[in-house]
CSV table of N, CA and C in Angstrom, one decimal:
chain,number,residue,atom,x,y,z
A,1,MET,N,130.4,145.0,73.2
A,1,MET,CA,129.8,143.6,73.2
A,1,MET,C,130.9,142.5,73.1
A,2,GLN,N,131.8,142.6,72.5
A,2,GLN,CA,132.8,141.5,72.5
A,2,GLN,C,133.6,141.3,73.2
A,3,VAL,N,133.8,142.6,74.2
A,3,VAL,CA,134.7,142.3,75.4
A,3,VAL,C,133.8,141.7,76.1
A,4,LYS,N,132.8,141.8,76.5
A,4,LYS,CA,131.9,141.1,77.5
A,4,LYS,C,131.8,139.5,77.1
A,5,HIS,N,132.0,139.0,76.0
A,5,HIS,CA,132.1,137.8,75.8
A,5,HIS,C,133.3,137.2,76.0
A,6,TRP,N,134.3,137.9,75.7
A,6,TRP,CA,135.7,137.6,75.8
A,6,TRP,C,136.3,137.4,77.6
A,7,SER,N,135.4,138.6,78.4
A,7,SER,CA,135.5,138.2,80.0
A,7,SER,C,134.8,137.0,80.5
A,8,PHE,N,133.6,136.4,79.8
A,8,PHE,CA,132.7,135.5,80.1
A,8,PHE,C,133.4,134.3,79.7
A,9,ALA,N,134.0,134.0,78.7
A,9,ALA,CA,135.0,133.1,78.4
A,9,ALA,C,136.3,132.7,79.4
A,10,LEU,N,136.9,133.9,79.5
A,10,LEU,CA,138.1,134.0,80.6
A,10,LEU,C,137.6,133.3,81.7
A,11,ALA,N,136.6,133.8,82.3
A,11,ALA,CA,135.8,133.2,83.5
A,11,ALA,C,135.6,132.0,83.6
A,12,VAL,N,134.8,131.4,82.4
A,12,VAL,CA,134.9,130.0,82.0
A,12,VAL,C,136.1,129.3,82.6
A,13,LEU,N,137.0,129.8,81.6
A,13,LEU,CA,138.3,128.9,81.7
A,13,LEU,C,139.2,128.8,83.0
A,14,ALA,N,138.7,130.0,83.7
A,14,ALA,CA,139.3,130.3,84.9
A,14,ALA,C,138.9,129.2,85.7
A,15,ALA,N,137.3,128.7,85.6
A,15,ALA,CA,137.2,127.8,86.6
A,15,ALA,C,137.0,126.5,86.6
A,16,MET,N,137.7,125.9,84.9
A,16,MET,CA,137.8,124.8,84.7
A,16,MET,C,138.9,124.0,85.2
A,17,PRO,N,139.7,124.5,86.1
A,17,PRO,CA,141.1,123.3,86.8
A,17,PRO,C,140.2,122.9,88.2
A,18,SER,N,139.3,123.6,88.7
A,18,SER,CA,138.9,123.0,89.9
A,18,SER,C,137.3,122.2,89.0
A,19,ILE,N,137.0,122.3,88.2
A,19,ILE,CA,135.7,121.6,87.7
A,19,ILE,C,136.5,120.3,87.1
A,20,SER,N,137.9,120.4,86.6
A,20,SER,CA,138.7,119.2,85.9
A,20,SER,C,139.1,118.5,87.3
A,21,GLN,N,139.2,118.9,88.2
A,21,GLN,CA,140.1,118.1,89.3
A,21,GLN,C,139.3,117.2,90.1
A,22,ALA,N,138.7,115.7,89.3
A,22,ALA,CA,137.8,115.0,89.9
A,22,ALA,C,138.3,114.3,91.2
A,23,ARG,N,137.5,114.3,92.1
A,23,ARG,CA,137.5,113.0,93.4
A,23,ARG,C,138.1,112.1,92.7
A,24,ASP,N,139.0,111.5,93.5
A,24,ASP,CA,139.2,109.8,93.4
A,24,ASP,C,139.5,109.4,95.0
A,25,THR,N,138.7,109.2,95.5
A,25,THR,CA,138.7,108.7,97.0
A,25,THR,C,139.0,107.4,96.9
A,26,THR,N,140.4,106.8,97.6
A,26,THR,CA,140.9,105.3,97.7
A,26,THR,C,139.9,105.0,99.1
A,27,LEU,N,139.4,103.7,98.8
A,27,LEU,CA,138.9,103.3,100.1
A,27,LEU,C,139.4,101.7,100.1
A,28,ILE,N,139.4,101.1,101.2
A,28,ILE,CA,139.8,99.5,101.7
A,28,ILE,C,138.9,99.2,102.2
A,29,LEU,N,138.1,98.1,101.6
A,29,LEU,CA,136.7,97.6,102.1
A,29,LEU,C,136.9,96.0,102.5
A,30,ASP,N,135.8,95.5,103.3
A,30,ASP,CA,136.0,94.2,103.2
A,30,ASP,C,135.7,93.3,102.1
A,31,PHE,N,136.4,92.2,101.6
A,31,PHE,CA,136.4,91.4,100.5
A,31,PHE,C,135.0,90.4,100.9
A,32,HIS,N,135.1,89.8,101.5
A,32,HIS,CA,134.2,88.8,101.7
A,32,HIS,C,132.6,88.9,102.0
A,33,THR,N,132.4,90.3,102.4
A,33,THR,CA,131.2,90.6,102.8
A,33,THR,C,130.3,90.8,101.2
A,34,VAL,N,131.1,91.2,100.5
A,34,VAL,CA,130.7,91.7,99.1
A,34,VAL,C,130.7,90.1,98.5
A,35,VAL,N,131.3,89.2,98.2
A,35,VAL,CA,131.2,87.9,98.1
A,35,VAL,C,130.1,87.1,98.3
A,36,VAL,N,129.8,87.2,99.8
A,36,VAL,CA,128.9,86.6,100.3
A,36,VAL,C,127.4,87.3,99.8
A,37,ASP,N,127.4,88.5,100.0
A,37,ASP,CA,126.3,89.5,99.3
A,37,ASP,C,126.1,89.0,97.5
A,38,ALA,N,126.9,88.9,97.4
A,38,ALA,CA,127.0,88.5,95.4
A,38,ALA,C,126.3,86.9,95.4
A,39,THR,N,126.7,86.2,96.3
A,39,THR,CA,126.5,84.8,96.3
A,39,THR,C,124.9,85.0,96.7
A,40,GLU,N,124.2,85.5,97.6
A,40,GLU,CA,122.9,85.4,98.2
A,40,GLU,C,122.1,86.3,96.8
A,41,GLU,N,122.6,87.0,96.6
A,41,GLU,CA,121.9,87.6,95.4
A,41,GLU,C,121.7,87.0,93.9
A,42,GLY,N,122.5,85.7,93.7
A,42,GLY,CA,122.6,84.8,92.5
A,42,GLY,C,123.6,85.5,91.5
A,43,ARG,N,124.1,86.5,92.0
A,43,ARG,CA,125.1,87.0,91.1
A,43,ARG,C,126.4,86.3,90.6
A,44,LEU,N,126.9,85.4,91.8
A,44,LEU,CA,127.7,84.5,91.9
A,44,LEU,C,126.8,83.4,91.9
A,45,ASP,N,127.4,82.2,91.3
A,45,ASP,CA,126.6,80.9,91.6
A,45,ASP,C,127.2,80.0,92.5
A,46,GLY,N,128.7,80.3,93.3
A,46,GLY,CA,129.4,79.4,93.8
A,46,GLY,C,130.1,78.2,93.4
A,47,SER,N,129.9,78.0,92.1
A,47,SER,CA,130.9,77.2,91.9
A,47,SER,C,132.5,77.4,91.9
A,48,VAL,N,132.7,79.1,92.0
A,48,VAL,CA,133.8,79.1,91.7
A,48,VAL,C,134.1,79.8,93.6
A,49,LYS,N,135.3,79.9,94.0
A,49,LYS,CA,135.8,80.5,95.5
A,49,LYS,C,136.7,81.4,95.1
A,50,PHE,N,136.8,82.1,95.9
A,50,PHE,CA,137.7,83.6,95.9
A,50,PHE,C,138.6,83.6,97.0
A,51,TYR,N,139.8,83.3,97.2
A,51,TYR,CA,140.9,83.6,98.2
A,51,TYR,C,141.7,84.7,97.7
A,52,LEU,N,141.7,85.9,98.7
A,52,LEU,CA,142.8,86.7,98.8
A,52,LEU,C,144.0,86.5,98.9
A,53,ALA,N,145.1,87.3,98.3
A,53,ALA,CA,146.7,86.8,98.9
A,53,ALA,C,147.1,87.0,100.2
A,54,GLY,N,147.6,85.7,100.5
A,54,GLY,CA,147.7,85.8,101.9
A,54,GLY,C,146.8,85.0,102.9
A,55,GLU,N,145.5,84.5,102.1
A,55,GLU,CA,144.6,83.6,102.7
A,55,GLU,C,145.0,82.3,102.4
A,56,LYS,N,144.5,81.4,103.3
A,56,LYS,CA,144.8,79.6,103.4
A,56,LYS,C,143.8,79.4,102.6
A,57,VAL,N,144.4,78.7,101.3
A,57,VAL,CA,143.3,78.0,100.4
A,57,VAL,C,143.6,76.2,101.3
A,58,PRO,N,142.0,75.8,100.7
A,58,PRO,CA,142.0,74.5,101.6
A,58,PRO,C,142.3,73.7,100.5
A,59,GLY,N,142.7,72.6,101.0
A,59,GLY,CA,143.5,71.8,99.9
A,59,GLY,C,144.2,72.1,99.0
A,60,LYS,N,144.7,71.2,98.2
A,60,LYS,CA,145.6,71.7,97.2
A,60,LYS,C,145.4,72.3,95.7
A,61,ALA,N,145.6,73.0,95.6
A,61,ALA,CA,145.9,73.8,94.7
A,61,ALA,C,146.7,74.1,93.4
A,62,SER,N,146.3,73.6,91.9
A,62,SER,CA,146.9,73.9,91.0
A,62,SER,C,146.7,74.8,90.3
A,63,THR,N,147.8,75.9,90.3
A,63,THR,CA,147.3,77.1,89.0
A,63,THR,C,147.2,77.0,87.9
A,64,LEU,N,146.5,77.9,87.2
A,64,LEU,CA,146.5,77.6,85.4
A,64,LEU,C,147.1,78.7,85.1
A,65,HIS,N,146.6,79.8,84.9
A,65,HIS,CA,147.2,81.1,84.8
A,65,HIS,C,146.5,82.7,85.4
A,66,GLU,N,147.2,83.7,85.0
A,66,GLU,CA,146.9,84.5,85.9
A,66,GLU,C,145.8,85.4,85.2
A,67,VAL,N,145.3,86.3,85.4
A,67,VAL,CA,144.2,86.8,85.1
A,67,VAL,C,144.0,88.3,85.7
A,68,VAL,N,143.5,89.1,85.1
A,68,VAL,CA,143.2,90.6,85.6
A,68,VAL,C,141.9,91.1,85.2
A,69,THR,N,141.4,91.6,85.8
A,69,THR,CA,140.0,92.6,85.6
A,69,THR,C,139.9,94.0,86.1
A,70,ASN,N,139.7,94.8,85.3
A,70,ASN,CA,139.4,96.2,85.8
A,70,ASN,C,138.0,96.9,85.4
A,71,LYS,N,137.2,96.9,86.2
A,71,LYS,CA,135.8,97.5,86.3
A,71,LYS,C,135.6,98.8,86.5
A,72,LYS,N,134.8,99.2,85.9
A,72,LYS,CA,134.6,100.7,86.7
A,72,LYS,C,132.6,100.7,86.8
A,73,THR,N,132.4,101.2,87.2
A,73,THR,CA,130.6,101.3,87.6
A,73,THR,C,130.3,102.9,87.7
A,74,ASN,N,129.1,103.1,87.3
A,74,ASN,CA,128.5,104.7,87.4
A,74,ASN,C,128.1,104.8,88.9
A,75,ALA,N,128.6,105.6,89.6
A,75,ALA,CA,128.7,106.1,90.8
A,75,ALA,C,128.0,106.9,91.3
A,76,PHE,N,127.1,107.6,90.1
A,76,PHE,CA,126.6,108.9,90.3
A,76,PHE,C,125.0,108.4,91.1
A,77,ASN,N,124.9,109.1,92.4
A,77,ASN,CA,123.8,109.3,93.3
A,77,ASN,C,123.8,108.0,94.2
A,78,LYS,N,125.2,107.6,94.2
A,78,LYS,CA,125.2,106.1,95.0
A,78,LYS,C,126.6,106.6,96.0
A,79,SER,N,126.3,105.9,97.5
A,79,SER,CA,127.5,106.3,98.4
A,79,SER,C,128.4,105.4,97.8
A,80,ASP,N,129.9,106.0,98.0
A,80,ASP,CA,131.0,105.3,98.1
A,80,ASP,C,130.8,103.7,98.4
A,81,ASP,N,130.4,103.3,99.3
A,81,ASP,CA,130.5,102.2,99.7
A,81,ASP,C,129.4,101.0,99.0
A,82,GLU,N,128.1,101.5,98.2
A,82,GLU,CA,127.7,101.0,97.4
A,82,GLU,C,128.3,101.3,96.0
A,83,ALA,N,128.4,102.1,95.5
A,83,ALA,CA,129.4,102.0,94.4
A,83,ALA,C,130.4,101.1,94.3
A,84,CYS,N,131.3,100.7,95.4
A,84,CYS,CA,132.7,100.0,95.3
A,84,CYS,C,132.0,98.4,95.2
A,85,SER,N,131.1,98.4,96.2
A,85,SER,CA,130.4,96.6,96.3
A,85,SER,C,130.2,96.4,94.9
A,86,TRP,N,129.2,97.4,94.3
A,86,TRP,CA,128.9,97.0,93.0
A,86,TRP,C,129.7,96.9,91.9
A,87,VAL,N,130.9,97.4,92.0
A,87,VAL,CA,131.7,97.3,91.1
A,87,VAL,C,132.5,96.3,91.4
A,88,LEU,N,132.9,96.1,92.6
A,88,LEU,CA,133.7,94.8,92.9
A,88,LEU,C,132.4,93.3,92.7
A,89,LYS,N,131.4,93.3,92.5
A,89,LYS,CA,130.4,92.0,91.9
A,89,LYS,C,130.6,92.0,90.7
A,90,SER,N,131.0,93.0,89.8
A,90,SER,CA,131.0,93.0,88.4
A,90,SER,C,132.5,92.4,87.9
A,91,ALA,N,133.5,93.0,89.0
A,91,ALA,CA,134.6,92.0,88.5
A,91,ALA,C,134.9,90.8,89.0
A,92,LEU,N,134.0,90.3,90.3
A,92,LEU,CA,134.1,88.6,90.4
A,92,LEU,C,133.2,88.2,89.5
A,93,ILE,N,132.3,88.6,89.1
A,93,ILE,CA,131.7,87.8,88.0
A,93,ILE,C,132.6,87.7,86.5
A,94,ALA,N,133.6,88.5,86.2
A,94,ALA,CA,134.2,88.8,85.2
A,94,ALA,C,135.2,87.5,85.5
A,95,LEU,N,135.6,87.3,87.1
A,95,LEU,CA,136.8,86.2,87.2
A,95,LEU,C,135.9,84.8,87.1
A,96,GLN,N,134.9,84.9,87.8
A,96,GLN,CA,133.9,83.6,87.7
A,96,GLN,C,133.9,83.2,86.3
A,97,ASP,N,133.6,83.9,85.5
A,97,ASP,CA,133.3,83.2,84.2
A,97,ASP,C,134.9,83.2,83.6
A,98,GLU,N,136.0,83.8,83.9
A,98,GLU,CA,137.0,83.2,83.4
A,98,GLU,C,136.9,82.0,83.8
A,99,ALA,N,137.4,81.9,85.3
A,99,ALA,CA,137.4,80.4,85.9
A,99,ALA,C,136.9,79.7,85.1
A,100,LYS,N,135.7,79.5,85.0
A,100,LYS,CA,134.6,78.4,84.6
A,100,LYS,C,135.1,78.1,82.9
A,101,LYS,N,135.3,79.1,81.7
A,101,LYS,CA,135.6,79.0,80.7
A,101,LYS,C,137.5,78.1,80.9
A,102,ALA,N,138.2,78.3,81.6
A,102,ALA,CA,139.3,77.7,82.1
A,102,ALA,C,139.2,76.1,82.8
A,103,GLY,N,138.0,76.0,82.8
A,103,GLY,CA,137.8,74.5,84.0
A,103,GLY,C,138.5,74.9,85.2
A,104,ALA,N,138.4,75.7,85.9
A,104,ALA,CA,138.7,76.1,87.2
A,104,ALA,C,137.7,76.1,88.1
A,105,ASN,N,138.1,76.4,89.4
A,105,ASN,CA,136.9,76.2,90.4
A,105,ASN,C,137.4,77.0,91.6
A,106,ALA,N,138.6,78.0,91.4
A,106,ALA,CA,138.8,78.8,92.3
A,106,ALA,C,139.7,80.1,91.5
A,107,VAL,N,139.7,81.3,92.1
A,107,VAL,CA,140.6,82.1,92.0
A,107,VAL,C,141.6,82.4,93.1
A,108,VAL,N,142.6,82.3,93.1
A,108,VAL,CA,143.6,82.4,94.0
A,108,VAL,C,144.7,83.4,94.2
A,109,ASP,N,145.2,84.0,95.6
A,109,ASP,CA,146.2,84.9,95.5
A,109,ASP,C,145.6,86.0,94.7
A,110,ILE,N,144.5,86.7,95.2
A,110,ILE,CA,143.9,87.7,94.5
A,110,ILE,C,144.5,89.3,95.3
A,111,SER,N,144.5,89.8,94.5
A,111,SER,CA,145.4,91.4,94.9
A,111,SER,C,144.7,92.4,94.2
A,112,SER,N,144.2,93.6,95.2
A,112,SER,CA,144.2,94.9,94.2
A,112,SER,C,145.1,95.1,93.3
A,113,TYR,N,144.6,95.9,92.0
A,113,TYR,CA,145.7,96.2,91.0
A,113,TYR,C,145.2,97.5,90.4
A,114,TYR,N,144.9,98.2,91.3
A,114,TYR,CA,144.6,99.6,90.6
A,114,TYR,C,145.6,100.2,90.0
A,115,LYS,N,145.5,100.6,88.7
A,115,LYS,CA,146.6,101.8,87.7
A,115,LYS,C,148.0,100.9,88.0
A,116,ARG,N,147.8,99.2,87.9
A,116,ARG,CA,148.8,98.8,88.0
A,116,ARG,C,149.8,98.8,89.5
A,117,LYS,N,149.3,99.1,90.4
A,117,LYS,CA,149.7,99.1,91.8
A,117,LYS,C,149.4,98.4,92.3
A,118,GLU,N,150.1,97.0,92.7
A,118,GLU,CA,149.3,96.0,93.8
A,118,GLU,C,149.1,96.2,95.0
A,119,MET,N,148.2,95.9,95.6
A,119,MET,CA,147.9,96.1,97.2
A,119,MET,C,147.8,94.5,97.6
A,120,ARG,N,148.2,93.9,98.4
A,120,ARG,CA,147.8,92.2,98.6
A,120,ARG,C,147.4,92.7,100.3
A,121,ASP,N,146.2,92.3,100.3
A,121,ASP,CA,145.8,92.2,101.8
A,121,ASP,C,144.8,91.1,102.2
A,122,SER,N,144.7,90.1,102.9
A,122,SER,CA,144.0,89.1,103.0
A,122,SER,C,142.6,89.1,103.4
A,123,LYS,N,142.2,90.3,103.4
A,123,LYS,CA,140.9,90.8,104.0
A,123,LYS,C,140.2,91.9,103.3
A,124,ASN,N,140.7,92.6,102.3
A,124,ASN,CA,140.3,93.8,102.0
A,124,ASN,C,140.6,94.1,100.7
A,125,TYR,N,139.8,94.9,100.0
A,125,TYR,CA,140.2,95.3,98.4
A,125,TYR,C,140.0,96.7,98.4
A,126,GLU,N,140.7,97.5,97.4
A,126,GLU,CA,140.9,98.5,97.2
A,126,GLU,C,139.8,98.8,96.3
A,127,CYS,N,139.1,100.1,96.0
A,127,CYS,CA,138.5,100.7,95.1
A,127,CYS,C,138.6,102.0,95.5
A,128,HIS,N,138.4,102.9,94.3
A,128,HIS,CA,138.9,104.3,93.7
A,128,HIS,C,137.3,104.7,93.7
A,129,ALA,N,136.9,105.8,94.0
A,129,ALA,CA,135.5,106.2,94.0
A,129,ALA,C,135.7,107.8,93.7
A,130,GLY,N,135.0,108.0,92.8
A,130,GLY,CA,134.7,109.8,92.1
A,130,GLY,C,133.4,110.0,92.1
A,131,ALA,N,133.1,111.3,91.8
A,131,ALA,CA,131.9,111.8,91.8
A,131,ALA,C,130.6,111.3,91.0
A,132,PHE,N,131.5,110.6,89.8
A,132,PHE,CA,130.6,109.9,88.7
A,132,PHE,C,130.9,108.5,88.6
A,133,VAL,N,132.4,107.9,88.6
A,133,VAL,CA,132.7,106.8,88.5
A,133,VAL,C,133.4,106.0,89.8
A,134,ALA,N,133.3,104.6,89.6
A,134,ALA,CA,133.8,103.8,90.8
A,134,ALA,C,134.6,102.6,90.1
A,135,GLY,N,135.7,102.4,90.7
A,135,GLY,CA,136.5,101.4,89.6
A,135,GLY,C,137.5,100.2,90.6
A,136,VAL,N,137.4,99.3,90.4
A,136,VAL,CA,138.4,98.5,91.3
A,136,VAL,C,138.7,97.3,89.9
A,137,ALA,N,140.6,96.9,90.4
A,137,ALA,CA,141.1,96.1,89.6
A,137,ALA,C,141.5,95.3,90.4
A,138,LEU,N,141.4,93.7,90.0
A,138,LEU,CA,141.9,92.6,90.7
A,138,LEU,C,142.9,91.7,89.7
A,139,LYS,N,143.8,91.4,90.3
A,139,LYS,CA,144.9,90.3,89.7
A,139,LYS,C,144.8,89.0,90.5
A,140,GLY,N,144.8,88.0,90.0
A,140,GLY,CA,144.7,86.4,90.7
A,140,GLY,C,145.1,85.4,89.7
A,141,LYS,N,145.3,84.3,90.4
A,141,LYS,CA,145.3,82.9,89.3
A,141,LYS,C,144.1,82.3,89.4
A,142,LEU,N,144.0,81.9,88.1
A,142,LEU,CA,143.0,80.7,88.0
A,142,LEU,C,143.6,79.4,88.8
A,143,ALA,N,142.5,78.6,89.5
A,143,ALA,CA,143.2,77.3,89.9
A,143,ALA,C,142.2,76.2,90.1
A,144,LYS,N,142.5,74.9,90.5
A,144,LYS,CA,141.7,73.7,90.6
A,144,LYS,C,142.0,73.5,91.7
A,145,LEU,N,141.3,73.5,92.5
A,145,LEU,CA,141.3,72.8,94.1
A,145,LEU,C,141.1,71.5,93.9
A,146,LYS,N,141.9,70.8,94.9
A,146,LYS,CA,141.4,69.2,94.9
A,146,LYS,C,141.0,69.1,96.6
């Protein structure tokens, strides 16, 4: 009887590497579509504008300080695009809150910053989606636009 238990335990342990190697799919998705959706849904109030790295900022901007946000969301039973959109909205809300606290009306020079690897793109953001979790990390500068 003991041998059967050990055989079962070994079989379970042998299967563990395939279970523990979680999916981590990198997606590069449109940033501004999500900003518009979040504003229309009322999740963003429109008082803070968002500009990706390389985007032209209207008027003159005086930057205050750098901010970083790293958000995760439950991706279970969601498409990768849906989970990534949801988690970007959470990151944008966090940036909006930081900007308002600092008296800023914009976040400029935004780049993706997943695992501290910077991806600068004037149109897209980077999201990592797994079977259960999706994540977005952003780095930017709080600014006052005139």
